[in-house]
Coordinates of C-alpha atoms in Angstrom, one line a residue:
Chain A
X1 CA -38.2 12.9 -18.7
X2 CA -35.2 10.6 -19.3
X3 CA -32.8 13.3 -19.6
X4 CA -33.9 14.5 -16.4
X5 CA -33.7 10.7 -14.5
X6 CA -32.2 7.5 -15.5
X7 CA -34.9 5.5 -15.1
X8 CA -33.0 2.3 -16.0
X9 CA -30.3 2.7 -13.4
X10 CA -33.2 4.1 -11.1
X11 CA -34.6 1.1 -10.5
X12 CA -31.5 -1.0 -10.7
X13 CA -30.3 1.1 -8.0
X14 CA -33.3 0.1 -5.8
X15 CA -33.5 -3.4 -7.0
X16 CA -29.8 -4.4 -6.6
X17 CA -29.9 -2.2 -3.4
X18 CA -32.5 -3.9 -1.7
X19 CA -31.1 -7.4 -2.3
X20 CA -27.9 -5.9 -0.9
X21 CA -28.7 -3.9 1.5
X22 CA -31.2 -5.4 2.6
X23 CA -30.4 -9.0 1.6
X24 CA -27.3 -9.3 3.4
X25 CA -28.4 -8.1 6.7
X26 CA -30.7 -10.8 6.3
X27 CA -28.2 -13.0 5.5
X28 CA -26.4 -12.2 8.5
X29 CA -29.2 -12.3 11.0
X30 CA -30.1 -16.0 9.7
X31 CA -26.0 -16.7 10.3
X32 CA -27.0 -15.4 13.8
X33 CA -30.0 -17.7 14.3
X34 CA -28.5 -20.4 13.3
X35 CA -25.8 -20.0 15.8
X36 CA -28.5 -19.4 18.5
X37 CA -28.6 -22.5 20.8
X38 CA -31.8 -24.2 20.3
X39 CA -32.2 -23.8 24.1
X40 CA -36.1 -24.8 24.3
X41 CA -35.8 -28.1 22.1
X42 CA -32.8 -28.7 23.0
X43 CA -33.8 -28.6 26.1
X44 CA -36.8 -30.0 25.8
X45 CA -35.5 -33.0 24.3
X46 CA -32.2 -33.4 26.5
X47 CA -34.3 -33.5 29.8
X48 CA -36.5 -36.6 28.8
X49 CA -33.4 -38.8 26.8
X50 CA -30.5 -38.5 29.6
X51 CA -28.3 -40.3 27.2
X52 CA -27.2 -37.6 25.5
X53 CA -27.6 -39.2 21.7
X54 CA -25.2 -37.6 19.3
X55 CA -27.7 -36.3 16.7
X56 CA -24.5 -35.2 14.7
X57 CA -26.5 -33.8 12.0
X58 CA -28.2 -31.0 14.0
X59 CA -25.7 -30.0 15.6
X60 CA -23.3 -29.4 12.7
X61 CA -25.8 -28.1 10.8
X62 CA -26.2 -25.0 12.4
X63 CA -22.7 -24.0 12.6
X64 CA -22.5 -25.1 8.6
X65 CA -25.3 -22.6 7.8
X66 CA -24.1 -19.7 9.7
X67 CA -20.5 -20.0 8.3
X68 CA -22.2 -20.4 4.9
X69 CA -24.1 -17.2 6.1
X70 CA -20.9 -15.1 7.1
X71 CA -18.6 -16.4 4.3
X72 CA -21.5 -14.7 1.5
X73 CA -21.7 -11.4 3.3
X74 CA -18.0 -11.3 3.7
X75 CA -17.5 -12.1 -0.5
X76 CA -20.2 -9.5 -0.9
X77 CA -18.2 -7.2 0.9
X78 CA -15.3 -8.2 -0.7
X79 CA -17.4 -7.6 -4.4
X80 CA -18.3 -3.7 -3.3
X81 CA -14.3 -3.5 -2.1
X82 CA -14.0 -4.1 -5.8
X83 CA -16.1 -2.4 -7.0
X84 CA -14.5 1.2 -5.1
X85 CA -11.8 0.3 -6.9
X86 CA -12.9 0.0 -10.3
X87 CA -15.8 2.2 -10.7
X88 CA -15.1 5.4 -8.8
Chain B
X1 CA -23.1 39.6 -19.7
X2 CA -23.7 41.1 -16.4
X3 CA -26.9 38.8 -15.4
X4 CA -29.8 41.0 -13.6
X5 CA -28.6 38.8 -10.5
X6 CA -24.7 39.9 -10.5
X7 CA -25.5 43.4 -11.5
X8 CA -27.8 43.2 -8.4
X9 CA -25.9 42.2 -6.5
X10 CA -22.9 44.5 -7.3
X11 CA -25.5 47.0 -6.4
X12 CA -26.6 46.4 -3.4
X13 CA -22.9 45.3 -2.0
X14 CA -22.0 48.7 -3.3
X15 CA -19.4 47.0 -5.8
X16 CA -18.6 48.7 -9.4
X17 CA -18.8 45.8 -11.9
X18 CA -17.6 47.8 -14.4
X19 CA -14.4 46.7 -15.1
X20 CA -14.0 44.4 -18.0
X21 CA -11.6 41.8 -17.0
X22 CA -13.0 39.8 -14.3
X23 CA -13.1 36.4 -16.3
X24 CA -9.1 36.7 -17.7
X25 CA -7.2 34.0 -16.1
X26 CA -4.5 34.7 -13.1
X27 CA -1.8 33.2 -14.6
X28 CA 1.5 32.5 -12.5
X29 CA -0.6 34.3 -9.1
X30 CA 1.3 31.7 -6.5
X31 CA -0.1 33.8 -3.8
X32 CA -3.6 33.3 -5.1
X33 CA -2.8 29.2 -5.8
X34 CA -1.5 28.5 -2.5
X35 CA -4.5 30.5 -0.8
X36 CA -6.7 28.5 -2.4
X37 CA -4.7 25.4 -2.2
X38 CA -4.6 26.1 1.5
X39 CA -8.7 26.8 1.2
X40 CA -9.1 23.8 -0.2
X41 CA -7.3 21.3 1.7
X42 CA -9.5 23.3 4.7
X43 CA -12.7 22.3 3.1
X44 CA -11.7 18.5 2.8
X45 CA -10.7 18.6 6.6
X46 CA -14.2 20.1 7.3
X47 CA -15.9 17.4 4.9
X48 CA -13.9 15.2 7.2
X49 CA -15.6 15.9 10.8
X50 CA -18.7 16.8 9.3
X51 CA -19.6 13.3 7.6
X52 CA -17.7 11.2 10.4
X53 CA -21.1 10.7 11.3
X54 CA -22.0 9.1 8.3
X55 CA -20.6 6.4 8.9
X56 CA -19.8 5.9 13.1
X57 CA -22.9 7.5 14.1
X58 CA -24.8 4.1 14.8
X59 CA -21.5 2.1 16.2
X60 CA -20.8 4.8 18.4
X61 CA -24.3 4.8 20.0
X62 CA -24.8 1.1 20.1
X63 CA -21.3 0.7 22.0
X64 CA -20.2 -1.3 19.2
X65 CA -17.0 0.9 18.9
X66 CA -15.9 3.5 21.7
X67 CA -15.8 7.0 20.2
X68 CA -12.5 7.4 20.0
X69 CA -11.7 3.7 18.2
X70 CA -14.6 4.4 16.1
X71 CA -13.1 7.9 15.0
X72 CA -9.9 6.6 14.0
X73 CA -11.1 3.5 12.4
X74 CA -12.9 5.9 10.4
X75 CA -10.2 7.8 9.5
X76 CA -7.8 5.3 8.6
X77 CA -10.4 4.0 6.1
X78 CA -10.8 7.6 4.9
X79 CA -7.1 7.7 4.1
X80 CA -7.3 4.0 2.8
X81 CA -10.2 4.9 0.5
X82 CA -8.5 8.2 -1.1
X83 CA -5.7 5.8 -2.4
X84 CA -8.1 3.2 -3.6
X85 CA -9.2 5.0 -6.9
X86 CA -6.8 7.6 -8.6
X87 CA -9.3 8.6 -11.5
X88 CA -9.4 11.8 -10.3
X89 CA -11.1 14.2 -12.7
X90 CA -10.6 17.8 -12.3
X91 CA -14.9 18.1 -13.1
X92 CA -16.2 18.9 -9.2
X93 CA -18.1 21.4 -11.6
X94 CA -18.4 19.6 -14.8
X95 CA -21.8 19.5 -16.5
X96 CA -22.8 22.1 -13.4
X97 CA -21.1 25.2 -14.7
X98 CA -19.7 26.4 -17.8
X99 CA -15.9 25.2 -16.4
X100 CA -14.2 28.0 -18.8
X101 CA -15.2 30.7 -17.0
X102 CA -13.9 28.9 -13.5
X103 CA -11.6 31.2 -12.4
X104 CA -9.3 30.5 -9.3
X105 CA -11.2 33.7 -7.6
X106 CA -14.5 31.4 -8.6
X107 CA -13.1 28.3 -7.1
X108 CA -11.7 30.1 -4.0
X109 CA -14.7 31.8 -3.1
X110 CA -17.2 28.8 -3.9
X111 CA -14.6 26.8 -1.2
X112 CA -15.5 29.5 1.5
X113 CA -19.3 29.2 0.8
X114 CA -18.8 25.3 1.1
X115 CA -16.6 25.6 4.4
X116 CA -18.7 28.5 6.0
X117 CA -21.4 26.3 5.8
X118 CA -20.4 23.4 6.5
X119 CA -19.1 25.4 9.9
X120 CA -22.7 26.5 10.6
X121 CA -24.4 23.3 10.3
X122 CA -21.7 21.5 12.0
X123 CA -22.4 24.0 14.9
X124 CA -25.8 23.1 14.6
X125 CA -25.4 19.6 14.7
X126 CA -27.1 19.0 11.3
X127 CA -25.7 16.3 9.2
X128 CA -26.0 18.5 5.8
X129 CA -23.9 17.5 3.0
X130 CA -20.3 18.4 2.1
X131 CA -20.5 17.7 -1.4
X132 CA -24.0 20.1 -1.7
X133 CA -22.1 22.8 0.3
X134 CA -19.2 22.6 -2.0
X135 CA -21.3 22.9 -5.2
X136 CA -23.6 25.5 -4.1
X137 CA -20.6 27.4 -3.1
X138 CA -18.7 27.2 -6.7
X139 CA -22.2 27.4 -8.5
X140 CA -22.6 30.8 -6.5
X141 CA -19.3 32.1 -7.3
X142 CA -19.8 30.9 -10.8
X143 CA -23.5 33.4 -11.0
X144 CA -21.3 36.5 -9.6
X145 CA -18.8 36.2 -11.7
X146 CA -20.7 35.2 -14.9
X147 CA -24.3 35.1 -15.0
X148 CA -26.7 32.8 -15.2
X149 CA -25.6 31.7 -18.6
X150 CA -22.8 30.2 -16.9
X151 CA -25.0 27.7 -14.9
X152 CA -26.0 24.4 -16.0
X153 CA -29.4 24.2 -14.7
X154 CA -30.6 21.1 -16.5
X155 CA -27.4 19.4 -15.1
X156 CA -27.4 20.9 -11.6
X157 CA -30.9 19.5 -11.6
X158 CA -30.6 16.0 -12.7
X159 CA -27.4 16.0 -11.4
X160 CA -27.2 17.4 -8.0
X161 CA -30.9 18.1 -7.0
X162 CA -33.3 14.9 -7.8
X163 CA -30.4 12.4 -7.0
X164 CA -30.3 14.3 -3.4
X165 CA -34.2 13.9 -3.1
X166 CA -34.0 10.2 -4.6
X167 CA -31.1 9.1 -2.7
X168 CA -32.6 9.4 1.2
X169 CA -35.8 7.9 -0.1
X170 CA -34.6 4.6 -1.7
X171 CA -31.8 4.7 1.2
X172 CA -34.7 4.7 3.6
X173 CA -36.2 2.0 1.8
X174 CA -33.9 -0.6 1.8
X175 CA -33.2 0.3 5.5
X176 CA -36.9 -0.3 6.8
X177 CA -37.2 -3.4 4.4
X178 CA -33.6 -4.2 6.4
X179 CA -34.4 -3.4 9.6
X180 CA -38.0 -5.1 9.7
X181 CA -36.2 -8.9 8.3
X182 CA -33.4 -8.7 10.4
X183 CA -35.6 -8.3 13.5
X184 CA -38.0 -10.6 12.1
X185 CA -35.4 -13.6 11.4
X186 CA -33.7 -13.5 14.5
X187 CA -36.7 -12.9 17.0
X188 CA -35.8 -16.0 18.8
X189 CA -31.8 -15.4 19.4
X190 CA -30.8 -14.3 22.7
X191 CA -30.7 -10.6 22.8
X192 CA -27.3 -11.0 24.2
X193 CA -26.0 -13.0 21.2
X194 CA -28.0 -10.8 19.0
X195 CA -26.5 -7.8 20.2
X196 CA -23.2 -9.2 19.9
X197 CA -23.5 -10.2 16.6
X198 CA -25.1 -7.6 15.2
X199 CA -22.5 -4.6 16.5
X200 CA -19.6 -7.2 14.7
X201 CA -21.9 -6.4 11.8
X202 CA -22.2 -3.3 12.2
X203 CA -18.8 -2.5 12.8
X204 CA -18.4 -4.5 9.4
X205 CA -21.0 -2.3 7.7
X206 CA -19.8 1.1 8.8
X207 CA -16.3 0.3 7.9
X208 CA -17.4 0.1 4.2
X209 CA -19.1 3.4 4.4
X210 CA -15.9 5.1 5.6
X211 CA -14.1 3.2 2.9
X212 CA -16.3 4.3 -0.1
X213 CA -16.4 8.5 2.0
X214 CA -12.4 8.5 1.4
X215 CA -12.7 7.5 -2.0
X216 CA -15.8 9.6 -3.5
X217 CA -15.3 13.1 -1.0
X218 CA -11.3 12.7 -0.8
X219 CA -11.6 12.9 -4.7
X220 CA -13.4 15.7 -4.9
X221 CA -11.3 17.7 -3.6
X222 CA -8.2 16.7 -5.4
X223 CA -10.4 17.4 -8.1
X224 CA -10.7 21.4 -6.8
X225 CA -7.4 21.7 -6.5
X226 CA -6.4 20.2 -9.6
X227 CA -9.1 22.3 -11.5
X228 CA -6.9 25.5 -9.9
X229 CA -3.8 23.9 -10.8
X230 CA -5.5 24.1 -14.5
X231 CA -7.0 27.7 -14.2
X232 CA -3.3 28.3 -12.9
X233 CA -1.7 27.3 -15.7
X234 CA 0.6 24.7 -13.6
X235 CA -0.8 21.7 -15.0
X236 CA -1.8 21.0 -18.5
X237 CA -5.8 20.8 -19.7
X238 CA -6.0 16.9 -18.9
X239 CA -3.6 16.4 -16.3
X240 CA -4.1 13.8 -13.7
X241 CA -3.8 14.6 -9.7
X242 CA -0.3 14.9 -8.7
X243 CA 1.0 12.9 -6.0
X244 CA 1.4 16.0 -3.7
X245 CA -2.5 16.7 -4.3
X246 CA -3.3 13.2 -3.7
X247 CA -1.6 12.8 -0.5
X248 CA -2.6 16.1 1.1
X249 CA -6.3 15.6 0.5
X250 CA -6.2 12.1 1.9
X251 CA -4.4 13.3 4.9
X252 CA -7.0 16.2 5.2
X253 CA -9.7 14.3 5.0
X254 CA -8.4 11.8 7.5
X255 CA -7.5 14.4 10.0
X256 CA -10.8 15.9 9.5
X257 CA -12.6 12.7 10.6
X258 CA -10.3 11.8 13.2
X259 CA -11.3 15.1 14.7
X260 CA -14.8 14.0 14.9
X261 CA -17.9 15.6 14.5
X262 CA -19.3 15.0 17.3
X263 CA -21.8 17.4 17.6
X264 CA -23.5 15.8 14.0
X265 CA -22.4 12.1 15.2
X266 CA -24.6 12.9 17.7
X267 CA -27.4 13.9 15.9
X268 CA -27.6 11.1 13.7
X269 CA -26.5 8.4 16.3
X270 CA -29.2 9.8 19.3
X271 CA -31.3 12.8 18.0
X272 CA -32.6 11.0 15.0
X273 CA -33.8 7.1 16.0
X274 CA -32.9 5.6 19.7
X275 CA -31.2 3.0 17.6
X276 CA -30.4 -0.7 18.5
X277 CA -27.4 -2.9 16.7
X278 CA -29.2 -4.6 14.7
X279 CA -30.8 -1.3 13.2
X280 CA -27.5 0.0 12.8
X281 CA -26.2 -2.8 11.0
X282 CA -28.9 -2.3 8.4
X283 CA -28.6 1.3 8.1
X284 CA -25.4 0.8 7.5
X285 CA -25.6 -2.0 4.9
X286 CA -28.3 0.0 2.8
X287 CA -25.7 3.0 3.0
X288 CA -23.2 0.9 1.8
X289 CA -24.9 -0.9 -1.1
X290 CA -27.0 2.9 -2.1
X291 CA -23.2 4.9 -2.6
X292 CA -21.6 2.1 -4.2
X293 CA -24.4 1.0 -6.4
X294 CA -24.8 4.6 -7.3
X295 CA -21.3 5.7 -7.9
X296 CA -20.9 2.5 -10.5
X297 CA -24.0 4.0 -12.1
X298 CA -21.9 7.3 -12.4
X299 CA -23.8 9.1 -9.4
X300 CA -21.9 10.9 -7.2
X301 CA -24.1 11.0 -4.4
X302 CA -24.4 12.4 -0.8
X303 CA -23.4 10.2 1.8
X304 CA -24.8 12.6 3.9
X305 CA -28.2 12.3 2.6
X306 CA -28.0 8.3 1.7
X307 CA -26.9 7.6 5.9
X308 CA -29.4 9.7 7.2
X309 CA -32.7 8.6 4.8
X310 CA -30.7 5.0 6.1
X311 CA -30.5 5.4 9.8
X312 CA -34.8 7.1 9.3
X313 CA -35.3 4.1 7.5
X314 CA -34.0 2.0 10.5
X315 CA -36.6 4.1 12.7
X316 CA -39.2 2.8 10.5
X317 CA -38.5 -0.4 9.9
X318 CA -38.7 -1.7 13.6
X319 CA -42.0 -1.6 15.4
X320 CA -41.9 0.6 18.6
X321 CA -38.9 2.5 17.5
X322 CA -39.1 6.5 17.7
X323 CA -38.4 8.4 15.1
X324 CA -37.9 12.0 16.2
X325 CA -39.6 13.9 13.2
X326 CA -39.0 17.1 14.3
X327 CA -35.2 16.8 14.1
X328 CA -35.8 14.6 10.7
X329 CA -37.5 18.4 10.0
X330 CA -35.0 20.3 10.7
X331 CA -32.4 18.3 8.6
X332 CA -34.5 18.7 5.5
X333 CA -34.5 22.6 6.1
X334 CA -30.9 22.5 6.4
X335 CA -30.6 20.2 2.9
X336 CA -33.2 22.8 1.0
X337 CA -31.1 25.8 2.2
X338 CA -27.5 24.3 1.7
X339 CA -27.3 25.1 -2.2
X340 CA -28.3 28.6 -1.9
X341 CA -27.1 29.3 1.1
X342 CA -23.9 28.0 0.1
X343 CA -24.3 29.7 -3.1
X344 CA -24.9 33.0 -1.4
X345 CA -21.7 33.3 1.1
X346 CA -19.8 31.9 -2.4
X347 CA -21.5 34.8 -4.5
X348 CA -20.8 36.7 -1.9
X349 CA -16.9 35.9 -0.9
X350 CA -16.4 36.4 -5.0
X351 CA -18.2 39.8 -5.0
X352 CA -15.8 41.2 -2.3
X353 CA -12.7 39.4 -3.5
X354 CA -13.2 41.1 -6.9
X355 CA -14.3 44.0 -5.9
X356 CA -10.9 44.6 -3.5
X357 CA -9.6 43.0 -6.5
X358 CA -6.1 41.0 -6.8
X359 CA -4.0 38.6 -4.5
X360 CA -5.8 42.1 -1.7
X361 CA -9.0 40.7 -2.3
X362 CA -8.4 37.2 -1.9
X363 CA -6.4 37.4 1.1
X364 CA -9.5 39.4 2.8
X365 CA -12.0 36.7 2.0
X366 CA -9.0 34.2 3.3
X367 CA -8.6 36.6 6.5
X368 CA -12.8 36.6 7.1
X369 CA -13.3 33.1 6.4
X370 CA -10.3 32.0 8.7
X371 CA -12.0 34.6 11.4
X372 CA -15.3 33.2 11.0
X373 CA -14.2 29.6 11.3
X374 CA -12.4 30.7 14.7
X375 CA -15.8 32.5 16.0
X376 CA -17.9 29.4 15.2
X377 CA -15.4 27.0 16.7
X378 CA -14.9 29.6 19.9
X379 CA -19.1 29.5 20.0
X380 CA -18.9 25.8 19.8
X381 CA -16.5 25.8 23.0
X382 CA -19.2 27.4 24.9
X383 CA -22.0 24.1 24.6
X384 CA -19.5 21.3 24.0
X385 CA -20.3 17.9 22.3
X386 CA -16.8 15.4 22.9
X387 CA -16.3 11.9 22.8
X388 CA -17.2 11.9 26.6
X389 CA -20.9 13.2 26.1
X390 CA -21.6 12.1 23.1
X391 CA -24.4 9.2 23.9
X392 CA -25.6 11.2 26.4
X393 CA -29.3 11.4 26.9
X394 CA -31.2 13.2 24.3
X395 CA -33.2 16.4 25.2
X396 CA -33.9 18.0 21.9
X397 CA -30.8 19.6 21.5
X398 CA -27.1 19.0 20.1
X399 CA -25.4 20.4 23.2
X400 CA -26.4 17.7 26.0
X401 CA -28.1 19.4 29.1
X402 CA -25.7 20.0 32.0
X403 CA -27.6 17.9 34.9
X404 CA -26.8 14.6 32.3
X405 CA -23.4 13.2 33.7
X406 CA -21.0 12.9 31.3
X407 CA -20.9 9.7 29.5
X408 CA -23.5 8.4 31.4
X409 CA -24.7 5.6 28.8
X410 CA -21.1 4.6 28.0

């Protein structure tokens, strides 16, 4: 059977490919969300306190995650660059 | 020697297969090496439009590139990618075919199988792979010339055949697991920021794809042509590409996809899955990851089968999204025929070539094949699939139906 399939890279393959391929998509879409304006609490909250409080952490937050998002699908892209290079 | 299946076929194509020298090497024949040079650098241009797809299909029906940008992006990155990587190994056939007997009249007439082929399915506007076409061709030659001694079976099957079975199937996979988060995790965004986002990504995604096609397909067929360099006699045993090879196959292959396929693009981008950006971006991705993941485990896989089990994979993965089996049918018909059929016009161009005989022989095959490729492309005239039609409404065929505007959906 073995010299038929490699079953070691076999399931590496699917392993590695799912945390990639699937992973980073992921990654990107939760870069997305956080982006998203929270339009409904925002909202929410913003029509009953008029005084606009700050609430720096929120606000930053978001941004911070989705750049944190971006800048790891952009290495892992970087990686698989790489990797053309040196493996085919 | 003579195999039941090349005496057979001598037979029946009314060949004598009696002469004794059919395996001696053409030494110093530069008629024979630029013909299949020429040949050659044909095939990669054809590799070219036909897997364009591959990698644009989604972008170019989610509007996340216009067809023309998404083209030449494409190709640029094709040319970019056959520079990356200069480990070319003259071994297209290696572990497939007892490489000894590879003749230049082998390679030649397994190139005509590939291209004739590739030709037909292009017509068709099946996405059917390049690399299968080319190795049925060669392995076809290869049994008319030699026998089935000649053949690696055991490595043409854990080689070429389970990998293309495996490969669509994990592809898939990660698509759908793809598809079904990315939907899930951003189910509150705007579908206008959503969409916006997600064809960035996409264009991100595809550009990798197009990357890693230049490298692995461009290779191949400096690999062909450095293998008939060999047979030649020009190069020694071991030699590496030269420049010369290098730089034309990149070019071809460029060219090739800058002509676009738009006839397959179409196929994959509308016939398949009505697909969405955020689909695309994860059919894409699991492309991506599948060829580069495979090719460091030493598979040299289709991207022809790993993008379509993808972009089926992003059909699956979201709920309410249409996969159109029966074209998903028909493209699985196509894959199961494209080794022997490939095999057969190869078996076929070598039986003639050799049985003409000499530079005579091989210049016939060159004049059909060149005649055949102007038919198909004259046939393809008559039903046209451009740039301008390419999105248009589906209706269960390549060509789109008259009464559709023109780039209605752009």
């Amino acid at each position: 059977m073995n010299s038929w399939i490699n079953l070691d890279a076999l399931w590496k393959i699917v392993v590695i490919g799912l945390l990639a391929g699937a992973g980073l998509p992921a990654l990107f879409a939760i870069g997305l969300r956080a982006l998203a304006p929270r339009a409904r609490a925002a909202g929410a909250s913003g029509t009953s306190g008029t005084e606009a409080e700050p609430q720096p952490g929120p606000a930053l937050r978001g941004p911070l995650i989705a750049g944190l998002c971006f800048a790891t699908v952009l290495a892992a892209m970087g990686w698989g660059i790489y990797s053309i290079v040196h493996n085919s | 020697m003579n195999s039941a299946c090349r005496s057979a076929f001598g037979r029946r194509r009314g060949f004598s297969s009696g002469r004794g020298g059919y395996l001696r090497r053409v030494t110093g024949n530069s008629v024979l090496l630029a013909l299949v040079v020429a040949t050659a650098l044909g095939f990669d241009f054809t590799n070219g439009f036909h897997d364009t797809g591959n990698a644009m299909a989604t972008s170019i029906a989610t509007g996340a590139l216009p067809p023309r940008i998404a083209v030449a992006v494409s190709s640029f990155l094709n040319l970019v990618g056959a520079f990356l990587s200069f480990s070319v190994a003259a071994t297209i056939a290696g572990g497939l075919v007892q490489t000894h007997l590879v003749t230049l009249t082998v390679v030649f007439a397994g190139l005509a199988g590939g291209i004739l082929w590739n030709l037909a399915t292009w017509y068709l506007g099946l996405p059917s792979s390049s690399s299968h076409a080319l190795i049925g061709g060669v392995v076809g030659a290869t049994l008319a010339a030699a026998g089935g001694h000649a053949v690696q079976w055991h490595g043409l099957t854990a080689k070429v055949i389970l990998p293309a079975v495996l490969s669509p199937v994990i592809a898939g996979l990660v698509a759908t697991v793809g598809t079904a988060a990315v939907y899930r995790i951003t189910r509150g965004v705007p579908k206008e920021l959503r969409g916006r986002g997600f064809r960035i990504g996409q264009v991100g995604s595809a550009s990798m794809v197009s990357l890693a096609h230049g490298t692995n397909d461009a290779q191949k067929t400096m690999g062909v042509i450095t293998l008939a360099l060999i047979a030649d006699g020009s190069l020694g045993a071991h030699a590496k590409a030269p420049a010369w090879v290098i730089v034309s196959c990149a070019l071809a292959i460029s060219l090739g996809t800058y002509a676009g396929g738009w006839r397959v693009i179409r196929t994959l981008g509308k016939g398949l899955v009505e697909i969405e950006a955020p689909q695309g971006m994860a059919a894409e991705s699991a492309s991506a990851s599948v060829i580069l993941l495979s090719s460091s485990f030493g598979y040299s896989l289709s991207t022809t089968h790993v993008a379509t089990g993808s972009i089926l994979g992003s059909g699956t993965g979201k709920k309410g999204a249409g996969v159109r089996w029966s074209v998903a049918g028909r493209m699985a018909v196509a894959w199961v025929l494209t080794l022997p059929a490939a095999g057969l016009v190869g078996a076929m161009a070598y039986a003639t070539a050799h049985g003409i005989g000499g530079t005579a022989g091989t210049s016939t095959i060159f004049v059909v094949l060149a005649a055949c490729a102007t038919g198909i492309y004259l046939a393809s005239r008559r039903t046209p699939v451009t740039a301008s039609n390419v999105n248009s409404q589906w209706s269960g065929s390549v060509a789109p139906g008259r009464t559709v505007p023109a780039g209605a959906n752009l």
